[in-house]
mmCIF file with all atom_site columns, C-alpha atoms in Angstrom:
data_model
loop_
_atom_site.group_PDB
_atom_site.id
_atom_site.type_symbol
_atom_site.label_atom_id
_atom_site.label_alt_id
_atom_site.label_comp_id
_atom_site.label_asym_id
_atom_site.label_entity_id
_atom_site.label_seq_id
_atom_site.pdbx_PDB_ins_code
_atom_site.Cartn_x
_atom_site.Cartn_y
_atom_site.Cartn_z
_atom_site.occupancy
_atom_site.B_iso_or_equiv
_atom_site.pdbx_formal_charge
_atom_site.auth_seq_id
_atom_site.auth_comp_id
_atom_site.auth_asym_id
_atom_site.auth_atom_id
_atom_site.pdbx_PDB_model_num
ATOM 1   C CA . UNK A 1 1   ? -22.534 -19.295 13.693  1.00 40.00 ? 1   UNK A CA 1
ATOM 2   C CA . UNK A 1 2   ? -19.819 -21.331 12.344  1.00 44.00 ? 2   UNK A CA 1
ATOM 3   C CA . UNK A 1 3   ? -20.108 -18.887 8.610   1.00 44.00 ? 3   UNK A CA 1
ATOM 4   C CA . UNK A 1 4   ? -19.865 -15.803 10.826  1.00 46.00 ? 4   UNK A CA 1
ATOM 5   C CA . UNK A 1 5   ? -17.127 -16.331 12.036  1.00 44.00 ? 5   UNK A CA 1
ATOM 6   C CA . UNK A 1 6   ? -15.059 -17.485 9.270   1.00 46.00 ? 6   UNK A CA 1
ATOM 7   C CA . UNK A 1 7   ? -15.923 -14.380 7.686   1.00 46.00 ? 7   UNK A CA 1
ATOM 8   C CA . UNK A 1 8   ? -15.321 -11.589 10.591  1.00 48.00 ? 8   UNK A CA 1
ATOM 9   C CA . UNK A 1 9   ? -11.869 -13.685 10.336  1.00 48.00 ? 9   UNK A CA 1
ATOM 10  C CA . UNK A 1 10  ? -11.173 -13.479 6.767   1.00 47.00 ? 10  UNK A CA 1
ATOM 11  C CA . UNK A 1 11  ? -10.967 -17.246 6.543   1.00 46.00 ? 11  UNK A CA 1
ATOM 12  C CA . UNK A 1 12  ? -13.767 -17.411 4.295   1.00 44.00 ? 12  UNK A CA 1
ATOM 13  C CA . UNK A 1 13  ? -12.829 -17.123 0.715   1.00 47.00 ? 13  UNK A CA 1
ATOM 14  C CA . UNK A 1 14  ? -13.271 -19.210 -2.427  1.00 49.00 ? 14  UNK A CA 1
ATOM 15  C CA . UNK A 1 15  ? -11.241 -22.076 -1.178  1.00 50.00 ? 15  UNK A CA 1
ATOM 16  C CA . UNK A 1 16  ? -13.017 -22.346 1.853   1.00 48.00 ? 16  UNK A CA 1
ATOM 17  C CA . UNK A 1 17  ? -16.457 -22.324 0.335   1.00 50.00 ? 17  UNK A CA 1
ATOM 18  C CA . UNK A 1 18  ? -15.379 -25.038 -1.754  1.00 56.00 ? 18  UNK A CA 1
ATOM 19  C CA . UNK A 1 19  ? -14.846 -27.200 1.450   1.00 53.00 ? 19  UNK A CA 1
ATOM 20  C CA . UNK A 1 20  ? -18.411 -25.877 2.837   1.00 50.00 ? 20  UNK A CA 1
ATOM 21  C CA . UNK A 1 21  ? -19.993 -27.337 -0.654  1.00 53.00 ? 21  UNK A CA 1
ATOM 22  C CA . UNK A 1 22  ? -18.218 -30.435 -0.178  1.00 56.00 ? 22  UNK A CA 1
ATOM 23  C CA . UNK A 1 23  ? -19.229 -30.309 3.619   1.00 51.00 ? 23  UNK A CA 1
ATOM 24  C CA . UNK A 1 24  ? -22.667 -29.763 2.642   1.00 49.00 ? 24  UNK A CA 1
ATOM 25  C CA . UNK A 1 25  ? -22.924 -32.257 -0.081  1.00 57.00 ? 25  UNK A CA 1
ATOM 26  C CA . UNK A 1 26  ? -21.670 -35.114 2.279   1.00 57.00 ? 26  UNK A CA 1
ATOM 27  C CA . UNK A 1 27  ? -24.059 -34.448 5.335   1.00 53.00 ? 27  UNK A CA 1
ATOM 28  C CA . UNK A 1 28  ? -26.990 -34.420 2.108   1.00 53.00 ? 28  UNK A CA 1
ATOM 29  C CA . UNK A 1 29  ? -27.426 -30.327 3.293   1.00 49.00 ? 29  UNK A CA 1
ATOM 30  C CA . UNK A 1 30  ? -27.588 -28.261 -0.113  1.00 49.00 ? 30  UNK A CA 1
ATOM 31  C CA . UNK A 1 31  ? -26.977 -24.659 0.933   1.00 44.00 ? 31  UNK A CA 1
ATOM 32  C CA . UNK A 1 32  ? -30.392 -23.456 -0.005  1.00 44.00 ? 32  UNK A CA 1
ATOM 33  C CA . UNK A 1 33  ? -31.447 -25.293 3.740   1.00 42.00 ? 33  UNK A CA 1
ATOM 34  C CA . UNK A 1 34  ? -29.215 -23.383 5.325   1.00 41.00 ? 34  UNK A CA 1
ATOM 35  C CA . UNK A 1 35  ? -29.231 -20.134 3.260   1.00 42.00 ? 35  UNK A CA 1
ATOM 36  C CA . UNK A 1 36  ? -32.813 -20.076 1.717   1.00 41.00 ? 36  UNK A CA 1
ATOM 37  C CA . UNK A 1 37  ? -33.543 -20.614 -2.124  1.00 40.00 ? 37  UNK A CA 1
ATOM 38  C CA . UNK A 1 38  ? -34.086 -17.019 -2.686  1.00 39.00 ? 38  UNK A CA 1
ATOM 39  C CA . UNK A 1 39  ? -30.795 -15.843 -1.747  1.00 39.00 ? 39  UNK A CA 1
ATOM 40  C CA . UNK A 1 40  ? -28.844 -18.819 -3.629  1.00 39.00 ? 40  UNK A CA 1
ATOM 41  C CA . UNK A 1 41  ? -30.883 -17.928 -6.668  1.00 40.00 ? 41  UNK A CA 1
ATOM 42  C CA . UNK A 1 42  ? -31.372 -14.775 -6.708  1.00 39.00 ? 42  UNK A CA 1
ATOM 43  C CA . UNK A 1 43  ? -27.262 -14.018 -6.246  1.00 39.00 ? 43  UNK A CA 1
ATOM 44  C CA . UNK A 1 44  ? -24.292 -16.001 -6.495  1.00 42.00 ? 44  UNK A CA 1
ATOM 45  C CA . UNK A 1 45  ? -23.603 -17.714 -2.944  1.00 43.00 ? 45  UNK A CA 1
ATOM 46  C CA . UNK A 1 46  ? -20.040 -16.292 -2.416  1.00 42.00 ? 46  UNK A CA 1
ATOM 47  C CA . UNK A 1 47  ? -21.251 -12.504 -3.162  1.00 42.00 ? 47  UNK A CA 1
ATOM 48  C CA . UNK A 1 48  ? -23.944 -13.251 -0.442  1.00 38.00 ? 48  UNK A CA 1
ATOM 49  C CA . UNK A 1 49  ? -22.007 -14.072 2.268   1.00 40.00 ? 49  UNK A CA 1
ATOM 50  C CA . UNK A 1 50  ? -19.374 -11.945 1.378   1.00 40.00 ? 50  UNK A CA 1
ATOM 51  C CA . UNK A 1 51  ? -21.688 -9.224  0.740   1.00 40.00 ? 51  UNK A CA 1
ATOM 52  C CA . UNK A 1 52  ? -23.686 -9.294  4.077   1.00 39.00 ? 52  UNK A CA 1
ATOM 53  C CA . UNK A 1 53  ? -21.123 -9.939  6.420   1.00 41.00 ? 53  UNK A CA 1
ATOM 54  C CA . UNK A 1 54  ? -18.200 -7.880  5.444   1.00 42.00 ? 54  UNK A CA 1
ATOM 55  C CA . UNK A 1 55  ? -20.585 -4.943  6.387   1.00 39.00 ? 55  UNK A CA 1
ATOM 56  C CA . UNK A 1 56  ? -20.913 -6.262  10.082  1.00 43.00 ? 56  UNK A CA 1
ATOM 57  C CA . UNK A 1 57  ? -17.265 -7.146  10.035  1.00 51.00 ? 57  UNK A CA 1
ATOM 58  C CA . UNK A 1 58  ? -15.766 -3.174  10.845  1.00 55.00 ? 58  UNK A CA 1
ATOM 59  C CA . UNK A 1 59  ? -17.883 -0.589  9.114   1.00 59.00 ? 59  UNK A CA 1
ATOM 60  C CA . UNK A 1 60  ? -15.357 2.234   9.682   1.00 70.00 ? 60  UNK A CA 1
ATOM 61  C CA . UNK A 1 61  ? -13.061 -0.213  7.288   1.00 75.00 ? 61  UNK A CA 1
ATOM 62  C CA . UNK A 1 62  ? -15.916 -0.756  4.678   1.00 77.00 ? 62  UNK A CA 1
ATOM 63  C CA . UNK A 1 63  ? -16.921 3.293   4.718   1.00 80.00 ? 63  UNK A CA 1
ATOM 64  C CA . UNK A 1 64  ? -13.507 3.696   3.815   1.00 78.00 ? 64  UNK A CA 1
ATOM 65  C CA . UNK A 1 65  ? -13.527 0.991   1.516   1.00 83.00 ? 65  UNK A CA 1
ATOM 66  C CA . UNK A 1 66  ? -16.426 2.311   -0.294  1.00 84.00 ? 66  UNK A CA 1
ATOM 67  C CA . UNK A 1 67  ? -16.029 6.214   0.061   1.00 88.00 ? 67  UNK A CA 1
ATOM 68  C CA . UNK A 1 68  ? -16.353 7.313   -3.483  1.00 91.00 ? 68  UNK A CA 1
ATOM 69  C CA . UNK A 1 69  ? -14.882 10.876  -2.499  1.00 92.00 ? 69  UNK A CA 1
ATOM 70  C CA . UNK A 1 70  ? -11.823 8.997   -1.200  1.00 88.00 ? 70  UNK A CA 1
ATOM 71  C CA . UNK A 1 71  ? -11.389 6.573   -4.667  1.00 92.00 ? 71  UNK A CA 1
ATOM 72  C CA . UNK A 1 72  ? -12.240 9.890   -6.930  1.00 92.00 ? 72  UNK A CA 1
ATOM 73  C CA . UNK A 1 73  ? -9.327  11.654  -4.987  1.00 91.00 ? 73  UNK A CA 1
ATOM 74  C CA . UNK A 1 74  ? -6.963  8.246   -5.261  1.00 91.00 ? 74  UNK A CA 1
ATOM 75  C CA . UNK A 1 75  ? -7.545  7.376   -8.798  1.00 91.00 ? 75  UNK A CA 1
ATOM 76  C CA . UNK A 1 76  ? -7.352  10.864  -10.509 1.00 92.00 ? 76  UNK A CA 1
ATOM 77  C CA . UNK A 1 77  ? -3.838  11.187  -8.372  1.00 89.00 ? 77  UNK A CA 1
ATOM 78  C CA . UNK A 1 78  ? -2.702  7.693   -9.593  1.00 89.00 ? 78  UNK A CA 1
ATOM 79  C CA . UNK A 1 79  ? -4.083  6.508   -12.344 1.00 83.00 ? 79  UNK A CA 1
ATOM 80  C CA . UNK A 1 80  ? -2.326  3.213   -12.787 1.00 88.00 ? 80  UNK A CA 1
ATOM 81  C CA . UNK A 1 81  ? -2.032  1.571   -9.359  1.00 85.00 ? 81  UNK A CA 1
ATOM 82  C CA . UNK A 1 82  ? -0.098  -1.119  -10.308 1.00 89.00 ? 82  UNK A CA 1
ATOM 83  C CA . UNK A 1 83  ? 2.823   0.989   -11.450 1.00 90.00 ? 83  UNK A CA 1
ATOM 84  C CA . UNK A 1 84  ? 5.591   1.058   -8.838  1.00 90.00 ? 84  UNK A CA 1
ATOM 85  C CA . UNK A 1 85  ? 6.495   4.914   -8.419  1.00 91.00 ? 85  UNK A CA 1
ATOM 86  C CA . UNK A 1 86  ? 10.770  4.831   -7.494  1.00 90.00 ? 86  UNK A CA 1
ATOM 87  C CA . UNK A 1 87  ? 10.047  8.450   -6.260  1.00 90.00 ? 87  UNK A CA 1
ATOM 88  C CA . UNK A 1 88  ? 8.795   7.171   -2.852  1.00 91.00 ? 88  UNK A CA 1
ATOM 89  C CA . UNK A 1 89  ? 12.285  4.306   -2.571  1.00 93.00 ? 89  UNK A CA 1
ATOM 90  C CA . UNK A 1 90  ? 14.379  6.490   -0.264  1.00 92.00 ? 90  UNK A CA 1
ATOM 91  C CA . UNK A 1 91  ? 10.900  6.553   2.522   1.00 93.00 ? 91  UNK A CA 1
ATOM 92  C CA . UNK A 1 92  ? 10.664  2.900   2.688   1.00 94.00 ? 92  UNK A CA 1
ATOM 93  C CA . UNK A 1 93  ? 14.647  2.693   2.534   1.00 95.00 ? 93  UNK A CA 1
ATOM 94  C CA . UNK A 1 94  ? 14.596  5.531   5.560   1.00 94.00 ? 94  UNK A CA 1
ATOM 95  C CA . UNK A 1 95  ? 11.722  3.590   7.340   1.00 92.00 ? 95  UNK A CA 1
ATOM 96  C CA . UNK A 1 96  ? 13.063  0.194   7.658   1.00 93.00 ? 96  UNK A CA 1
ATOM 97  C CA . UNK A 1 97  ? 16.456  1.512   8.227   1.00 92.00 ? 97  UNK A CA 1
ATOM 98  C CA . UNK A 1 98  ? 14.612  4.072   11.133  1.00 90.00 ? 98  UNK A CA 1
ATOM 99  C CA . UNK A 1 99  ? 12.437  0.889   12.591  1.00 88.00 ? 99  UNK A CA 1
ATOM 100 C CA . UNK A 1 100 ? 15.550  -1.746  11.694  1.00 90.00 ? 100 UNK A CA 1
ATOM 101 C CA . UNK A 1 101 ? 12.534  -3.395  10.267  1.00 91.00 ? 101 UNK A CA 1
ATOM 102 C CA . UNK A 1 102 ? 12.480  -6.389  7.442   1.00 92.00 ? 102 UNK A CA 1
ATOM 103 C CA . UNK A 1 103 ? 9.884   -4.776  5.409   1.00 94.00 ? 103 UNK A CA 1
ATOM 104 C CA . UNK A 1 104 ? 8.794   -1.099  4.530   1.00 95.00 ? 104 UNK A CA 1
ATOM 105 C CA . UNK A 1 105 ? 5.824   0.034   2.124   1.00 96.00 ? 105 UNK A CA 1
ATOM 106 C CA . UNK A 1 106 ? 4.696   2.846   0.957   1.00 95.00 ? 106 UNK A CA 1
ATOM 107 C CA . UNK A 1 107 ? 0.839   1.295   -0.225  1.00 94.00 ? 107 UNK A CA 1
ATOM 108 C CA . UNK A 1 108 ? -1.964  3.152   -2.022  1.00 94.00 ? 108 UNK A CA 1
ATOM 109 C CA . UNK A 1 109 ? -5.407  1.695   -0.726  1.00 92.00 ? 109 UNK A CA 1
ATOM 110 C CA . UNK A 1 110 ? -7.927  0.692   -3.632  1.00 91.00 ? 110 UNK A CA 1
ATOM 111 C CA . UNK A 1 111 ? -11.186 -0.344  -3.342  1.00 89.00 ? 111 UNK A CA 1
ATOM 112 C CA . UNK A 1 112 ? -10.362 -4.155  -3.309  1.00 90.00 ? 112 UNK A CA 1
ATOM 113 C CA . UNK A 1 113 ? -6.059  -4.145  -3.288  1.00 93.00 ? 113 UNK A CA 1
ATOM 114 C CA . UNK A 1 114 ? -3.541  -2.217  -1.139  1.00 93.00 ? 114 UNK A CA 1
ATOM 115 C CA . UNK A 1 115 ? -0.893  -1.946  -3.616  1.00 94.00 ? 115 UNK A CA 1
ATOM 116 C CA . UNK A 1 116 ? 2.597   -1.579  -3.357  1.00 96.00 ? 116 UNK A CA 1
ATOM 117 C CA . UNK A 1 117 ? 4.119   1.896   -4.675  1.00 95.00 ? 117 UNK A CA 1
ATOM 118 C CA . UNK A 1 118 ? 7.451   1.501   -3.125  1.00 95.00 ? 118 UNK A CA 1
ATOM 119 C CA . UNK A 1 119 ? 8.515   -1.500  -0.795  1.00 96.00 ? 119 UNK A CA 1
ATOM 120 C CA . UNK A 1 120 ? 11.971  -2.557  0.654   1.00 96.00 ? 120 UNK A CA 1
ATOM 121 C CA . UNK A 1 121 ? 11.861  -6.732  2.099   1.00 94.00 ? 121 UNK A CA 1
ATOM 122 C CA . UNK A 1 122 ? 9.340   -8.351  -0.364  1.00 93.00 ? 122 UNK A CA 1
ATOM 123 C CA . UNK A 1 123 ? 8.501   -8.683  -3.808  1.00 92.00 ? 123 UNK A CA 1
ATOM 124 C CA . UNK A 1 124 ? 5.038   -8.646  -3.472  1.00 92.00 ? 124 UNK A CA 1
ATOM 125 C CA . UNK A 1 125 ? 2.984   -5.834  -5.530  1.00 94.00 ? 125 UNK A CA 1
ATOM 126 C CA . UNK A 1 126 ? -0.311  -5.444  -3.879  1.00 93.00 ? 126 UNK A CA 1
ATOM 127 C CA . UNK A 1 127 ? -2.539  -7.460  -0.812  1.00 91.00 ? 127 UNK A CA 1
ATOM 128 C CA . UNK A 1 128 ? -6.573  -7.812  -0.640  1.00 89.00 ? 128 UNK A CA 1
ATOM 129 C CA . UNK A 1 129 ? -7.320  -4.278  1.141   1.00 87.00 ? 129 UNK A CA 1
ATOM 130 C CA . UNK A 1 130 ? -9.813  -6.137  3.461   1.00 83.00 ? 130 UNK A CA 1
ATOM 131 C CA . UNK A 1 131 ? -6.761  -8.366  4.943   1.00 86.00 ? 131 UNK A CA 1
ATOM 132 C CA . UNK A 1 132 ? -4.092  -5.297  5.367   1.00 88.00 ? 132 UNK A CA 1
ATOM 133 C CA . UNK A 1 133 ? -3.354  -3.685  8.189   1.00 91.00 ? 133 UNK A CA 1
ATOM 134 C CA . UNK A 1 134 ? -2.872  -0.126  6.996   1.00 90.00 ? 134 UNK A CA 1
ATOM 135 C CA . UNK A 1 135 ? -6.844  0.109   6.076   1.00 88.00 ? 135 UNK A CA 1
ATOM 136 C CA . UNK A 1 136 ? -7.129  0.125   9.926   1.00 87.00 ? 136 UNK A CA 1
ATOM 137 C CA . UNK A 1 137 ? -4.709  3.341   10.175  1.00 87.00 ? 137 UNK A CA 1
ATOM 138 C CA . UNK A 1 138 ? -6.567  4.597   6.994   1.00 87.00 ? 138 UNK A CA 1
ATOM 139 C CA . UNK A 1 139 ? -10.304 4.272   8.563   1.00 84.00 ? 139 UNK A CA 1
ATOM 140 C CA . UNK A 1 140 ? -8.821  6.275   11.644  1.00 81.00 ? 140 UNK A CA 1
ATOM 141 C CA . UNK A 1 141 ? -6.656  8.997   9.444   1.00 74.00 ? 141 UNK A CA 1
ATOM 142 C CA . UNK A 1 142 ? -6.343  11.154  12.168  1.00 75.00 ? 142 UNK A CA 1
ATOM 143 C CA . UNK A 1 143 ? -3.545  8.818   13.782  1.00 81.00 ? 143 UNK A CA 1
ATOM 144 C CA . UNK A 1 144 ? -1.071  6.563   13.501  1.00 88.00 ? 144 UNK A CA 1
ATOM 145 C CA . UNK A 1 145 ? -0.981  2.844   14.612  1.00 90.00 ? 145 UNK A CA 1
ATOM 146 C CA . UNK A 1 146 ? 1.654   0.902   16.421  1.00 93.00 ? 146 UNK A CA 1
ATOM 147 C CA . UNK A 1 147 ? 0.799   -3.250  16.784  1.00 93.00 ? 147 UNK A CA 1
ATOM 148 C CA . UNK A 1 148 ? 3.699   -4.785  19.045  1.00 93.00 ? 148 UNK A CA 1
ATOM 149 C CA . UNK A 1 149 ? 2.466   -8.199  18.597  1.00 95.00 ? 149 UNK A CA 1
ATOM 150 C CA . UNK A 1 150 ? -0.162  -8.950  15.889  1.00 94.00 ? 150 UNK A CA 1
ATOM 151 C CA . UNK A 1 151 ? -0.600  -12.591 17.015  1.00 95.00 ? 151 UNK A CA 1
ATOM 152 C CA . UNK A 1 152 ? -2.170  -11.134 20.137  1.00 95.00 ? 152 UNK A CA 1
ATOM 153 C CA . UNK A 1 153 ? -3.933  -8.429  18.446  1.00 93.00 ? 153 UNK A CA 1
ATOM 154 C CA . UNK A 1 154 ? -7.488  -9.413  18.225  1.00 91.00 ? 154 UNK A CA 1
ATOM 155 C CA . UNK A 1 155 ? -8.013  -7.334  15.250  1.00 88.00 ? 155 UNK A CA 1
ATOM 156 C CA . UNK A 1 156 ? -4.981  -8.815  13.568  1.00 91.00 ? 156 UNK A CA 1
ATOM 157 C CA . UNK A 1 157 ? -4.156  -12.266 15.319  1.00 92.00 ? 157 UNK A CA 1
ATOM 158 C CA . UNK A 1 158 ? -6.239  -14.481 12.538  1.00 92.00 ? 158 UNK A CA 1
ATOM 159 C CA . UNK A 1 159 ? -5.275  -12.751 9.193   1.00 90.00 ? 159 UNK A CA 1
ATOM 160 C CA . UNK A 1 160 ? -3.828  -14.862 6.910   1.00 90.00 ? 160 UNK A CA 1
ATOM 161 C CA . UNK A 1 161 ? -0.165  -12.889 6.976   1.00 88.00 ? 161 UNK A CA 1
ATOM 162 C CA . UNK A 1 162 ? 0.188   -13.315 10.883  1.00 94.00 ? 162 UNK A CA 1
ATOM 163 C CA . UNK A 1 163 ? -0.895  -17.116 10.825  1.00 94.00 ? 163 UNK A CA 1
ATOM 164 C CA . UNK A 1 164 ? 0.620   -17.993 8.191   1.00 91.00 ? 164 UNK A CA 1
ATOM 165 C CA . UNK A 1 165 ? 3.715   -16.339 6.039   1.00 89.00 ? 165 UNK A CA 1
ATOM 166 C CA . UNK A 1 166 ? 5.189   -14.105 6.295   1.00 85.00 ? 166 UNK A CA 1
ATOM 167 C CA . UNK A 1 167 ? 4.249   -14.393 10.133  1.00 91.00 ? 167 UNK A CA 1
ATOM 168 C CA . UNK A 1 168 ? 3.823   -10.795 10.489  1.00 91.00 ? 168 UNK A CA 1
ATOM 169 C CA . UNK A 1 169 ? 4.223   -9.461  13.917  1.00 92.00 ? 169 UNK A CA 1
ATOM 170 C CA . UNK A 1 170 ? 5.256   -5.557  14.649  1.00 93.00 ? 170 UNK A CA 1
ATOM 171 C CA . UNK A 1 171 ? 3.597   -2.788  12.645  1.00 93.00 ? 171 UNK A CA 1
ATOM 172 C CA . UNK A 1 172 ? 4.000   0.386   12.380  1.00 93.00 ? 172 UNK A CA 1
ATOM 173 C CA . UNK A 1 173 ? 1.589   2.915   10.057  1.00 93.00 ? 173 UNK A CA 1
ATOM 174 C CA . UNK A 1 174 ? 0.951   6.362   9.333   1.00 93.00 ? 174 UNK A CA 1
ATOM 175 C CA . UNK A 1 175 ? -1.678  7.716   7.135   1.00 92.00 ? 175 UNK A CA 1
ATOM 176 C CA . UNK A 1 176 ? -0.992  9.091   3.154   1.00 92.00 ? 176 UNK A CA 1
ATOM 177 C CA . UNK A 1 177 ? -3.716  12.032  3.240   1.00 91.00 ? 177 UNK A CA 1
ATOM 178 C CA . UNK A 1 178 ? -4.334  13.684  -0.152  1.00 91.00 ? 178 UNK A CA 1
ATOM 179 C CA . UNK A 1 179 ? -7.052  16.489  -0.366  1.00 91.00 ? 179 UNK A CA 1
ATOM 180 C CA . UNK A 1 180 ? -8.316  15.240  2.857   1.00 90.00 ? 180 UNK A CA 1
ATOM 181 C CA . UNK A 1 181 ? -8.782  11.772  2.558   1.00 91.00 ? 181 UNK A CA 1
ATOM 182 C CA . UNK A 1 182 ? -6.277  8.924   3.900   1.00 90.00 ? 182 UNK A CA 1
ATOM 183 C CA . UNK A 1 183 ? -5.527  6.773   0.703   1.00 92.00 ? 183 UNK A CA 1
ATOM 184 C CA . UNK A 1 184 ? -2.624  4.865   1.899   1.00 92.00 ? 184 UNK A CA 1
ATOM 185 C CA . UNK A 1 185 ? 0.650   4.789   4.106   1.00 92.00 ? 185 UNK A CA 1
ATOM 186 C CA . UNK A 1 186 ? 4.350   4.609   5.064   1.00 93.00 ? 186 UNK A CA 1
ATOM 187 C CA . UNK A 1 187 ? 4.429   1.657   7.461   1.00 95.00 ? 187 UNK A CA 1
ATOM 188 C CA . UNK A 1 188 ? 6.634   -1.250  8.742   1.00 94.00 ? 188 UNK A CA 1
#
């Protein structure tokens, strides 16, 4: 249905519910027709559909996500996530200057934001970790990924940064492996 699909998209999110209450409210359909009273009540609307279809949306991507063993091994390396580390400049500096790409990261994947350690071409700090593309190199951490065109990539082509700015198009990623789990990357 119409829900599913905004969601396996990532075009779901608070402002879009808003619409769907508005939607609902002018056809005279409360959302407890469509989702059951229960499940409205019982939990907040957005946490349900969230909640129940980001799980069908690319499980590898939500184990890694979730892996406690993975956020133990992140978190007790970097404490403060938010904390740009200048150690890791010269990588993304070597990186875009080695892809003659516009921007460069070196990210650190959270449970809920990819943040920014080191970046050359935005000022950005962080992105949702559900919308990036380096949680797709960290769910495989045995190899790299190369996307040549991300507006033709189904996995990519609808996320918010290749539809809209910064129009994202090549990527390139490696995985960040510390004691054995991938918790970021160096990608372009």
């Amino acid at each position: 249905d119409a829900i599913d699909l905004a969601v396996e998209f990532g075009l779901l999110g608070g402002d879009v519910l808003e619409v769907l209450d508005a939607e609902f409210r002018a056809l005279g359909v409360g959302r407890e027709r469509i989702f059951g009273t229960d499940q409205v009540r019982s939990e907040g609307f957005d946490r349900l559909v969230v909640d129940q279809h980001r799980q069908r949306r690319n499980p590898p991507v939500m184990t890694l996500l979730d892996a406690p063993e993975r956020l133990s091994v992140l978190h007790a390396t970097v404490p403060d996530m938010a904390v740009p580390d200048r150690d890791f400049d010269g990588i993304v500096e070597i990186a875009a200057s080695l892809f003659d790409a516009p921007i460069a990261l070196v990210t650190l994947i959270d449970r809920e934001w990819q943040w920014f350690k080191a970046a050359v071409g935005t000022t950005e700090s962080r992105a949702s970790s559900e919308e990036s593309f380096c949680v797709q190199v960290a769910a495989e951490a045995d190899a790299s990924l190369v996307v040549l065109d991300a507006s033709t990539d189904p996995r990519f082509m609808r996320r918010s940064r290749v539809v809209g700015p910064p129009f994202l198009r090549f990527y390139a990623g490696a995985p960040i492996m510390l004691d054995g789990q991938a918790v970021g990357t160096v990608c372009v």
